Tab-separated table of C-alpha atoms in Angstrom:
chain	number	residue	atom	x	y	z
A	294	UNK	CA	0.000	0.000	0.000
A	295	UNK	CA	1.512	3.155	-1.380
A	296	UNK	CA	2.206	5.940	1.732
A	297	UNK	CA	-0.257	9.264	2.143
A	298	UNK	CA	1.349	12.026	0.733
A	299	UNK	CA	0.770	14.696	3.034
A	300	UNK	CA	1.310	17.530	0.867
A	301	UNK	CA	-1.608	16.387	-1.710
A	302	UNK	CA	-3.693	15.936	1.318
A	303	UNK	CA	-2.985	19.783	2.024
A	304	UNK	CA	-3.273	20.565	-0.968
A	305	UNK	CA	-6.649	18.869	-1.262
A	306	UNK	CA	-8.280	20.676	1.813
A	307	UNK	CA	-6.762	24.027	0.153
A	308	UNK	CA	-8.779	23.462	-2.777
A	309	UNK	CA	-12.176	22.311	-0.971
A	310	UNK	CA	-11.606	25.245	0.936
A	311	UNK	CA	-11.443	27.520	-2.286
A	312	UNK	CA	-14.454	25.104	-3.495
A	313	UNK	CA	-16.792	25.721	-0.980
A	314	UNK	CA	-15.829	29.879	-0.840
A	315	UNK	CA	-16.920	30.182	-4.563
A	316	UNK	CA	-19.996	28.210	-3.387
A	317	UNK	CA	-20.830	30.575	-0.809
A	318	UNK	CA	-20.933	33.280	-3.595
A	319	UNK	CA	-22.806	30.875	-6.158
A	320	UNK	CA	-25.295	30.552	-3.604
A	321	UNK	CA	-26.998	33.857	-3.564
A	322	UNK	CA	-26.772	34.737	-6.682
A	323	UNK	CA	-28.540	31.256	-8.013
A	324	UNK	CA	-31.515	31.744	-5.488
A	325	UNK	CA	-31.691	35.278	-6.692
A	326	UNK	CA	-31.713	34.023	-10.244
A	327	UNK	CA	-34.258	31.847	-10.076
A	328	UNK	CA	-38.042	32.279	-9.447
A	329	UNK	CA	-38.947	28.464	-8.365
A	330	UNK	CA	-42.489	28.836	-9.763
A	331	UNK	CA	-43.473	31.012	-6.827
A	332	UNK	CA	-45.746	32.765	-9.333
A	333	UNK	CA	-48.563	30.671	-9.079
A	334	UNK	CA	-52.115	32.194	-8.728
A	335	UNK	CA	-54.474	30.691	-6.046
A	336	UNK	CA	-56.955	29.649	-8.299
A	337	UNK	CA	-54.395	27.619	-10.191
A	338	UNK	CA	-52.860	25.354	-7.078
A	339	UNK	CA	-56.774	25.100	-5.966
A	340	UNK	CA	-57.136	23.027	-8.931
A	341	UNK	CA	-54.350	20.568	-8.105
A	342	UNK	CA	-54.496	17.806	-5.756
A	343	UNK	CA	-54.015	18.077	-2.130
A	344	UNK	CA	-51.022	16.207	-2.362
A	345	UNK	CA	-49.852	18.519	-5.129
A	346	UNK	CA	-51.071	21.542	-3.065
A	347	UNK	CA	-48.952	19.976	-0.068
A	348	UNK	CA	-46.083	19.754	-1.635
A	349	UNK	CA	-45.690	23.121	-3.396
A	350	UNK	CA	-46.437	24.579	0.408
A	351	UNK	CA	-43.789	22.662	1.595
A	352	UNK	CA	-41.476	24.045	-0.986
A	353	UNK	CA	-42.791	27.664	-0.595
A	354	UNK	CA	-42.103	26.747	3.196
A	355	UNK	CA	-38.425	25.716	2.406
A	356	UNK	CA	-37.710	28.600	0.286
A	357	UNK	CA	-38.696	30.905	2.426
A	358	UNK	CA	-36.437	29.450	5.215
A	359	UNK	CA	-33.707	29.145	3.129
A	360	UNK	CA	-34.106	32.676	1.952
A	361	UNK	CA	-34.996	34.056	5.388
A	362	UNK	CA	-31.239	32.386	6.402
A	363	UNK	CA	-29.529	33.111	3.208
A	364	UNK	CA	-27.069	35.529	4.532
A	365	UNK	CA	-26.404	33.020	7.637
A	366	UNK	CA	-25.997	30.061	4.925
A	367	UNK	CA	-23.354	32.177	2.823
A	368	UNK	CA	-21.427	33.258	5.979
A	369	UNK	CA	-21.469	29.571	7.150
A	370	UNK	CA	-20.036	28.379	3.703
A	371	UNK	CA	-17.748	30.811	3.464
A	372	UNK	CA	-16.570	29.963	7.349
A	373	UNK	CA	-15.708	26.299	6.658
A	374	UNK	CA	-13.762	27.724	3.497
A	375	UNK	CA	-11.767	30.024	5.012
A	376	UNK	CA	-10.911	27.643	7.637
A	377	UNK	CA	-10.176	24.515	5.173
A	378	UNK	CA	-7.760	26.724	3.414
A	379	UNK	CA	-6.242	27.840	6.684
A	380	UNK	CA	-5.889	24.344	8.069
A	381	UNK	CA	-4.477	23.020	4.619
A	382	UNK	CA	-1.933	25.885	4.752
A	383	UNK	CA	-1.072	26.212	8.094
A	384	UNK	CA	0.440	22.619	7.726
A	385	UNK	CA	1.778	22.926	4.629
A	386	UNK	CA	3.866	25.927	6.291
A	387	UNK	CA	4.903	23.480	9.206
A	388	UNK	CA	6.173	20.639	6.891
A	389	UNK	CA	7.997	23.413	4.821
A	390	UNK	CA	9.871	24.890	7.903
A	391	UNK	CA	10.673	21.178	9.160
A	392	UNK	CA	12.065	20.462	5.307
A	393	UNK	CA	13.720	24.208	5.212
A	394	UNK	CA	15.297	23.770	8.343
A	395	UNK	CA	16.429	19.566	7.852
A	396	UNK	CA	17.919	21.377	4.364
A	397	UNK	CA	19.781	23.877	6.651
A	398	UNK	CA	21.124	21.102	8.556
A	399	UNK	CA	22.234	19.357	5.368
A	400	UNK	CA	23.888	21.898	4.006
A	401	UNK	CA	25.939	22.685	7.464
A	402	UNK	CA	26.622	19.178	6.889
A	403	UNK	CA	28.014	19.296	3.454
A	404	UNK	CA	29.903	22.293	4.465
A	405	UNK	CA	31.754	20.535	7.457
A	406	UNK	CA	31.834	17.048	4.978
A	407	UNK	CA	33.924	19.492	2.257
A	408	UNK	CA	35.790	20.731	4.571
A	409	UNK	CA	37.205	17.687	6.151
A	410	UNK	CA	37.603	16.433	2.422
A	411	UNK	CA	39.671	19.337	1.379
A	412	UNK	CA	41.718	18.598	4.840
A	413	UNK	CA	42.236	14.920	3.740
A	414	UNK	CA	42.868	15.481	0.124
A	415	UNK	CA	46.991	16.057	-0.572
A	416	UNK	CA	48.060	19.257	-2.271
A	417	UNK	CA	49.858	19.158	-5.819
A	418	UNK	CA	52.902	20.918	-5.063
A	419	UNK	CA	54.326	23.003	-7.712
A	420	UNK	CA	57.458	20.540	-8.505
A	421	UNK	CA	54.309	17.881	-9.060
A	422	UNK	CA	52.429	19.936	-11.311
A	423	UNK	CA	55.214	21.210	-13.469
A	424	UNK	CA	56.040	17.373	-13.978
A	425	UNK	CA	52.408	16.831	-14.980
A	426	UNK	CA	52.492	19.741	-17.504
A	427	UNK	CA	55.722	19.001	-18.885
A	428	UNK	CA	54.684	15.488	-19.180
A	429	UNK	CA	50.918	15.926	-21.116
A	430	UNK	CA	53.449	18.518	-23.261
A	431	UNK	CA	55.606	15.804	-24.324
A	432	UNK	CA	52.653	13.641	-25.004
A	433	UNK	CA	51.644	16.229	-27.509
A	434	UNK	CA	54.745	16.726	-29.227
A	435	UNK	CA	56.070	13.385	-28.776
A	436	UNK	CA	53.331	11.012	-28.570
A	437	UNK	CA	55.383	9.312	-25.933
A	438	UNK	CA	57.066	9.972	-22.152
A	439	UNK	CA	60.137	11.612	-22.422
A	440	UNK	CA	62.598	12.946	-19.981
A	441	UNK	CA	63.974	16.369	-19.422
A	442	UNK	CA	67.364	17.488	-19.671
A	443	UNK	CA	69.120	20.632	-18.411
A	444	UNK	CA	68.242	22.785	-21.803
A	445	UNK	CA	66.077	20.264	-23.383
A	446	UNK	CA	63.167	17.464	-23.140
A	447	UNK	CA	64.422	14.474	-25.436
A	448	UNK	CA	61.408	11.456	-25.770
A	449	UNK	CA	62.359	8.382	-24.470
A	450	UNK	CA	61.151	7.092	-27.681
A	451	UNK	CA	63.976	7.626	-30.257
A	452	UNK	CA	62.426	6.961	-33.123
A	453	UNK	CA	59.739	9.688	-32.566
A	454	UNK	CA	59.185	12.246	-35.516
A	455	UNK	CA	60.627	15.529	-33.078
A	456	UNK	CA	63.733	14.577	-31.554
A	457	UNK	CA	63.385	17.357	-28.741
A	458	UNK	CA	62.107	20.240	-27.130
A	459	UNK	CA	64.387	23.112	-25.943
A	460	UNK	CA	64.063	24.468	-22.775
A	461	UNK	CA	62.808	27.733	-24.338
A	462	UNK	CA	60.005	26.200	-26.412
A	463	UNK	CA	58.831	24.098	-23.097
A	464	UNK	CA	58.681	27.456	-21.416
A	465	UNK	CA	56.779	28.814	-24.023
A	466	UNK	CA	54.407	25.888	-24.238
A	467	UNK	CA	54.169	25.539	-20.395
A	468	UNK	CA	52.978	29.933	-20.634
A	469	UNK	CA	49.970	29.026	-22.967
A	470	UNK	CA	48.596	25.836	-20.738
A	471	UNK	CA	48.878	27.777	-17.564
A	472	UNK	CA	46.869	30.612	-19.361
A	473	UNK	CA	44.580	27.977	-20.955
A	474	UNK	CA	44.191	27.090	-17.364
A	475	UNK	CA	43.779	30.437	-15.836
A	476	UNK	CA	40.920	31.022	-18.022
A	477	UNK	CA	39.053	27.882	-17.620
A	478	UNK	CA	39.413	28.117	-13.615
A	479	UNK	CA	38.576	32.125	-13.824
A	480	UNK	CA	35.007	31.296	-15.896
A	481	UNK	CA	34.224	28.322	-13.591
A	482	UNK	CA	34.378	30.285	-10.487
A	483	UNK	CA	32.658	33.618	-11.844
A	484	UNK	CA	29.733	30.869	-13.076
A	485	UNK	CA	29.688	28.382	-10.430
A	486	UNK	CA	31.155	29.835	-7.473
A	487	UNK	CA	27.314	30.216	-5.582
A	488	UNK	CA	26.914	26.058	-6.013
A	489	UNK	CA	30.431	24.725	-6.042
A	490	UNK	CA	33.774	25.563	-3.912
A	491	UNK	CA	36.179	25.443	-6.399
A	492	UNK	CA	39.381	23.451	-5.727
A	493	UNK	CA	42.372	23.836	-7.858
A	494	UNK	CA	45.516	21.233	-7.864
A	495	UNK	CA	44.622	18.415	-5.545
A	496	UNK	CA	46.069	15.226	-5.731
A	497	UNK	CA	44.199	11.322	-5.215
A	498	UNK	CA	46.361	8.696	-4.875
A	499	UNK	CA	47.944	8.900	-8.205
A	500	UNK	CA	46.076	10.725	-9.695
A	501	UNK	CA	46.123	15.134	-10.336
A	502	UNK	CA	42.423	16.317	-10.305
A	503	UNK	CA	43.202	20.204	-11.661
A	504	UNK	CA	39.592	21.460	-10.894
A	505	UNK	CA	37.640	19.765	-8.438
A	506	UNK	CA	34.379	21.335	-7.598
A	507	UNK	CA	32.854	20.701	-4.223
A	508	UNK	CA	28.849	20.628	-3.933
A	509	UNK	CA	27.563	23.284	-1.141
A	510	UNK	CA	24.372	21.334	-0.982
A	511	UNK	CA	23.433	17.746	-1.704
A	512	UNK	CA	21.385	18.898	-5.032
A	513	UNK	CA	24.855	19.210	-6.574
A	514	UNK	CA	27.428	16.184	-6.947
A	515	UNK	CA	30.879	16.863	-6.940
A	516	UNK	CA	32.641	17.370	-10.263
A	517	UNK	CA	36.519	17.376	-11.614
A	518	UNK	CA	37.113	19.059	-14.515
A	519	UNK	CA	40.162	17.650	-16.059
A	520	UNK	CA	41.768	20.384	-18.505
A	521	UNK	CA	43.672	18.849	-21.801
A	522	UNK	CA	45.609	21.161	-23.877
A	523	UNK	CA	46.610	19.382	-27.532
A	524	UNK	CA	48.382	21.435	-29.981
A	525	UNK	CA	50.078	19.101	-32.464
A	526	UNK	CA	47.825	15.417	-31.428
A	527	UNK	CA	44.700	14.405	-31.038
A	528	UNK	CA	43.429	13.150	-27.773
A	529	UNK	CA	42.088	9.738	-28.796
A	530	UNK	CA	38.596	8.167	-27.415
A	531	UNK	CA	40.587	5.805	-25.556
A	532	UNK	CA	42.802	7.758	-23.898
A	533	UNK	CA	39.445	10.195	-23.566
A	534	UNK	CA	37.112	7.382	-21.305
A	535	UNK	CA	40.029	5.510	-19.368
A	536	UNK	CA	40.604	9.199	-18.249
A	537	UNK	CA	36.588	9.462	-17.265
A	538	UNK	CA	36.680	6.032	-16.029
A	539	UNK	CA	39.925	6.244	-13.929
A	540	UNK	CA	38.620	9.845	-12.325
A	541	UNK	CA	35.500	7.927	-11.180
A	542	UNK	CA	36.577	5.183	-9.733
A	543	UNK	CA	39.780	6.640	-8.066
A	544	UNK	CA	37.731	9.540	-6.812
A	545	UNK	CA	34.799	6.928	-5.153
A	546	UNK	CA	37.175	4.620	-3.812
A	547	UNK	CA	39.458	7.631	-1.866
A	548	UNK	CA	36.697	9.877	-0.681
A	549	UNK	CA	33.321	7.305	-0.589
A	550	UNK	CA	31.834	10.098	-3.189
A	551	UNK	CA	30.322	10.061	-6.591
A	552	UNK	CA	31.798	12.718	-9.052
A	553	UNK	CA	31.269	13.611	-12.320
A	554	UNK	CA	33.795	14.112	-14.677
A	555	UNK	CA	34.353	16.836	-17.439
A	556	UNK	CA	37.751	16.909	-19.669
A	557	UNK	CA	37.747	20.298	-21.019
A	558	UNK	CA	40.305	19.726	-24.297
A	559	UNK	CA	41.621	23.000	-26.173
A	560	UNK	CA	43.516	21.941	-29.438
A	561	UNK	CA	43.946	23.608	-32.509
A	562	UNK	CA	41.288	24.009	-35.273
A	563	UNK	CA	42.820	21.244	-37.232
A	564	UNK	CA	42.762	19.308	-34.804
A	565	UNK	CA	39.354	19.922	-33.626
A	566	UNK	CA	37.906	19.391	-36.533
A	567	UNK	CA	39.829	15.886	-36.578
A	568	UNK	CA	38.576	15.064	-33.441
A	569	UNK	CA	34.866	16.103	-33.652
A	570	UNK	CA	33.563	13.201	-34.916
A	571	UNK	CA	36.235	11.012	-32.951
A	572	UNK	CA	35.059	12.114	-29.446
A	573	UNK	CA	31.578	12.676	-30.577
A	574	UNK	CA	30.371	9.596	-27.893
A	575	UNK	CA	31.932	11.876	-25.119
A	576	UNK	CA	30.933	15.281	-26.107
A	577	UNK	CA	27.259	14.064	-26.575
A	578	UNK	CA	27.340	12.943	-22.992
A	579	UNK	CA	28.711	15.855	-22.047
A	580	UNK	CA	31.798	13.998	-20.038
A	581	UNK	CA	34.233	16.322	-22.965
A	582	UNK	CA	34.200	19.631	-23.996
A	583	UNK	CA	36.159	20.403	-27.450
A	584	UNK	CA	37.823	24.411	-28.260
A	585	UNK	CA	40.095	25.959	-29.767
A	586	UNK	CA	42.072	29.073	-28.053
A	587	UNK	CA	40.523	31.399	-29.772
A	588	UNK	CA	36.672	29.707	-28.762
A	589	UNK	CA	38.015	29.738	-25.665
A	590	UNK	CA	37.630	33.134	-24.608
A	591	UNK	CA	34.139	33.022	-25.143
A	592	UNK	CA	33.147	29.645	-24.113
A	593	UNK	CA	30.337	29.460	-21.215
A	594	UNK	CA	30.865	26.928	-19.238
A	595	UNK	CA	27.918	24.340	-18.642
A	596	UNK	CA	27.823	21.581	-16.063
């Protein structure tokens, strides 16, 4: 047997409440509007039957109560309305300020639960995320790991097409994915800052989470946006959803919380348009979110 919803039964009195009002009006106006035969001359009820003749004095009898205690009638109706409507709201009000203030509680809750996440959660230290940056560089350029040098990064794959990266061009690259990153944290927060706390460079177990966005409130699950910056490869599909996958799992196993993922990838427009239809699976899901620089800029962010 299914439970009573309260708030329909509420709800229910509310609207006899508003029933019986308009009846109170209705009321009136119908006895006004109609004449009930009362215009019948004597000599034409002395020619019906005494049962007839009973009858239609009964009715005139009625009426003429009824009309008599018309304004008593309308104020009673209108009584029982007015208080049906004030019973069905009053405890709709109560159940609202138990849920409003059990919401309160759950959201001091999911403050204090954040907070003693954020404690638990190890910081990426600068030496750490450098590594990370250099590393999805050389993935770029290289297609491979690779392993830095004093003035150069040299792939640990020989035979890869670019034989190295000078400590210049690293710099240079290392510049644009910090911007890239600026700007993606920068539109997050102006967007998102009243629903998530936004936390930049922690680390789970082995994995970097650059954006992880913390829930204020239980109607909003954690996220980690995961920024990608390809200028000479394509991120494949596969690399694409074990990087969804892994975030997940990682992120439920450390913390006993669901998260959803978003890799935000800026490539060029040659490679976008190579990739489109490649990541197409993720991007209609919306687990991956495909720009160039220059879209970039403009790009509103949507989670």
């Amino acid at each position: 047997m299914n439970n009573i919803d309260f708030s329909d039964v509420h709800k229910f009195l509310v609207s006899v409440g508003l029933g019986t009002i308009v009846f109170a009006f209705l009321l009136p106006w119908f006895f006004l509007k109609e004449e009930f035969n009362l215009y019948l001359e004597k000599d034409t009820v002395a020619k019906y039957t005494d049962d007839s003749q009973k009858v239609i004095h009964l009715k005139n009898s009625i009426l003429f109560d009824l009309f008599s205690n018309l304004h008593w009638i309308t104020i009673l109706f209108l009584t029982i309305g007015l208080f049906l409507i004030g019973v069905g709201i009053f405890h709709w009000w109560r159940k609202q300020k138990e849920f409003d203030k059990g919401q309160v509680l759950d959201n001091v809750n999911k403050e204090l639960t954040n907070e003693k996440l954020k404690r638990e959660l190890e910081d990426t230290t600068p030496s750490e995320k450098a590594s990370a940056v250099l590393n999805e560089i050389n993935v770029d350029l290289f297609g491979t790991a690779s392993v830095a040098t004093s003035d150069s990064i040299v792939p640990e794959n020989p035979s890869s097409q670019k034989t190295s990266v000078t400590s210049t061009e690293s710099i240079e690259i290392v510049k644009a994915y910090n911007r890239i990153e600026q700007i993606i944290v920068g539109k997050i927060t102006e967007k998102y800052s009243n629903k998530y706390e936004v936390v930049l460079d922690k680390k789970i177990l082995n994995l970097n989470l650059n954006i992880l966005l913390l829930g204020r409130t239980n109607d909003f699950s954690d996220r980690i946006i995961e920024i990608k910056y390809r200028s000479q490869s394509p991120l494949t599909l596969t690399e694409a959803t074990e990087l969804i996958d892994a975030l997940e799992q990682v992120y439920k196993l450390a913390t006993g919380r669901i998260a959803i993922p978003l890799i935000v990838l800026v490539t060029s427009a040659k490679i976008k348009i190579h990739s489109e239809q490649i990541l197409n699976p993720l991007i209609s899901q919306n687990k991956l979110v495909l720009l160039t620089e220059d879209e970039l800029i403009d790009w509103d962010p949507i989670l």
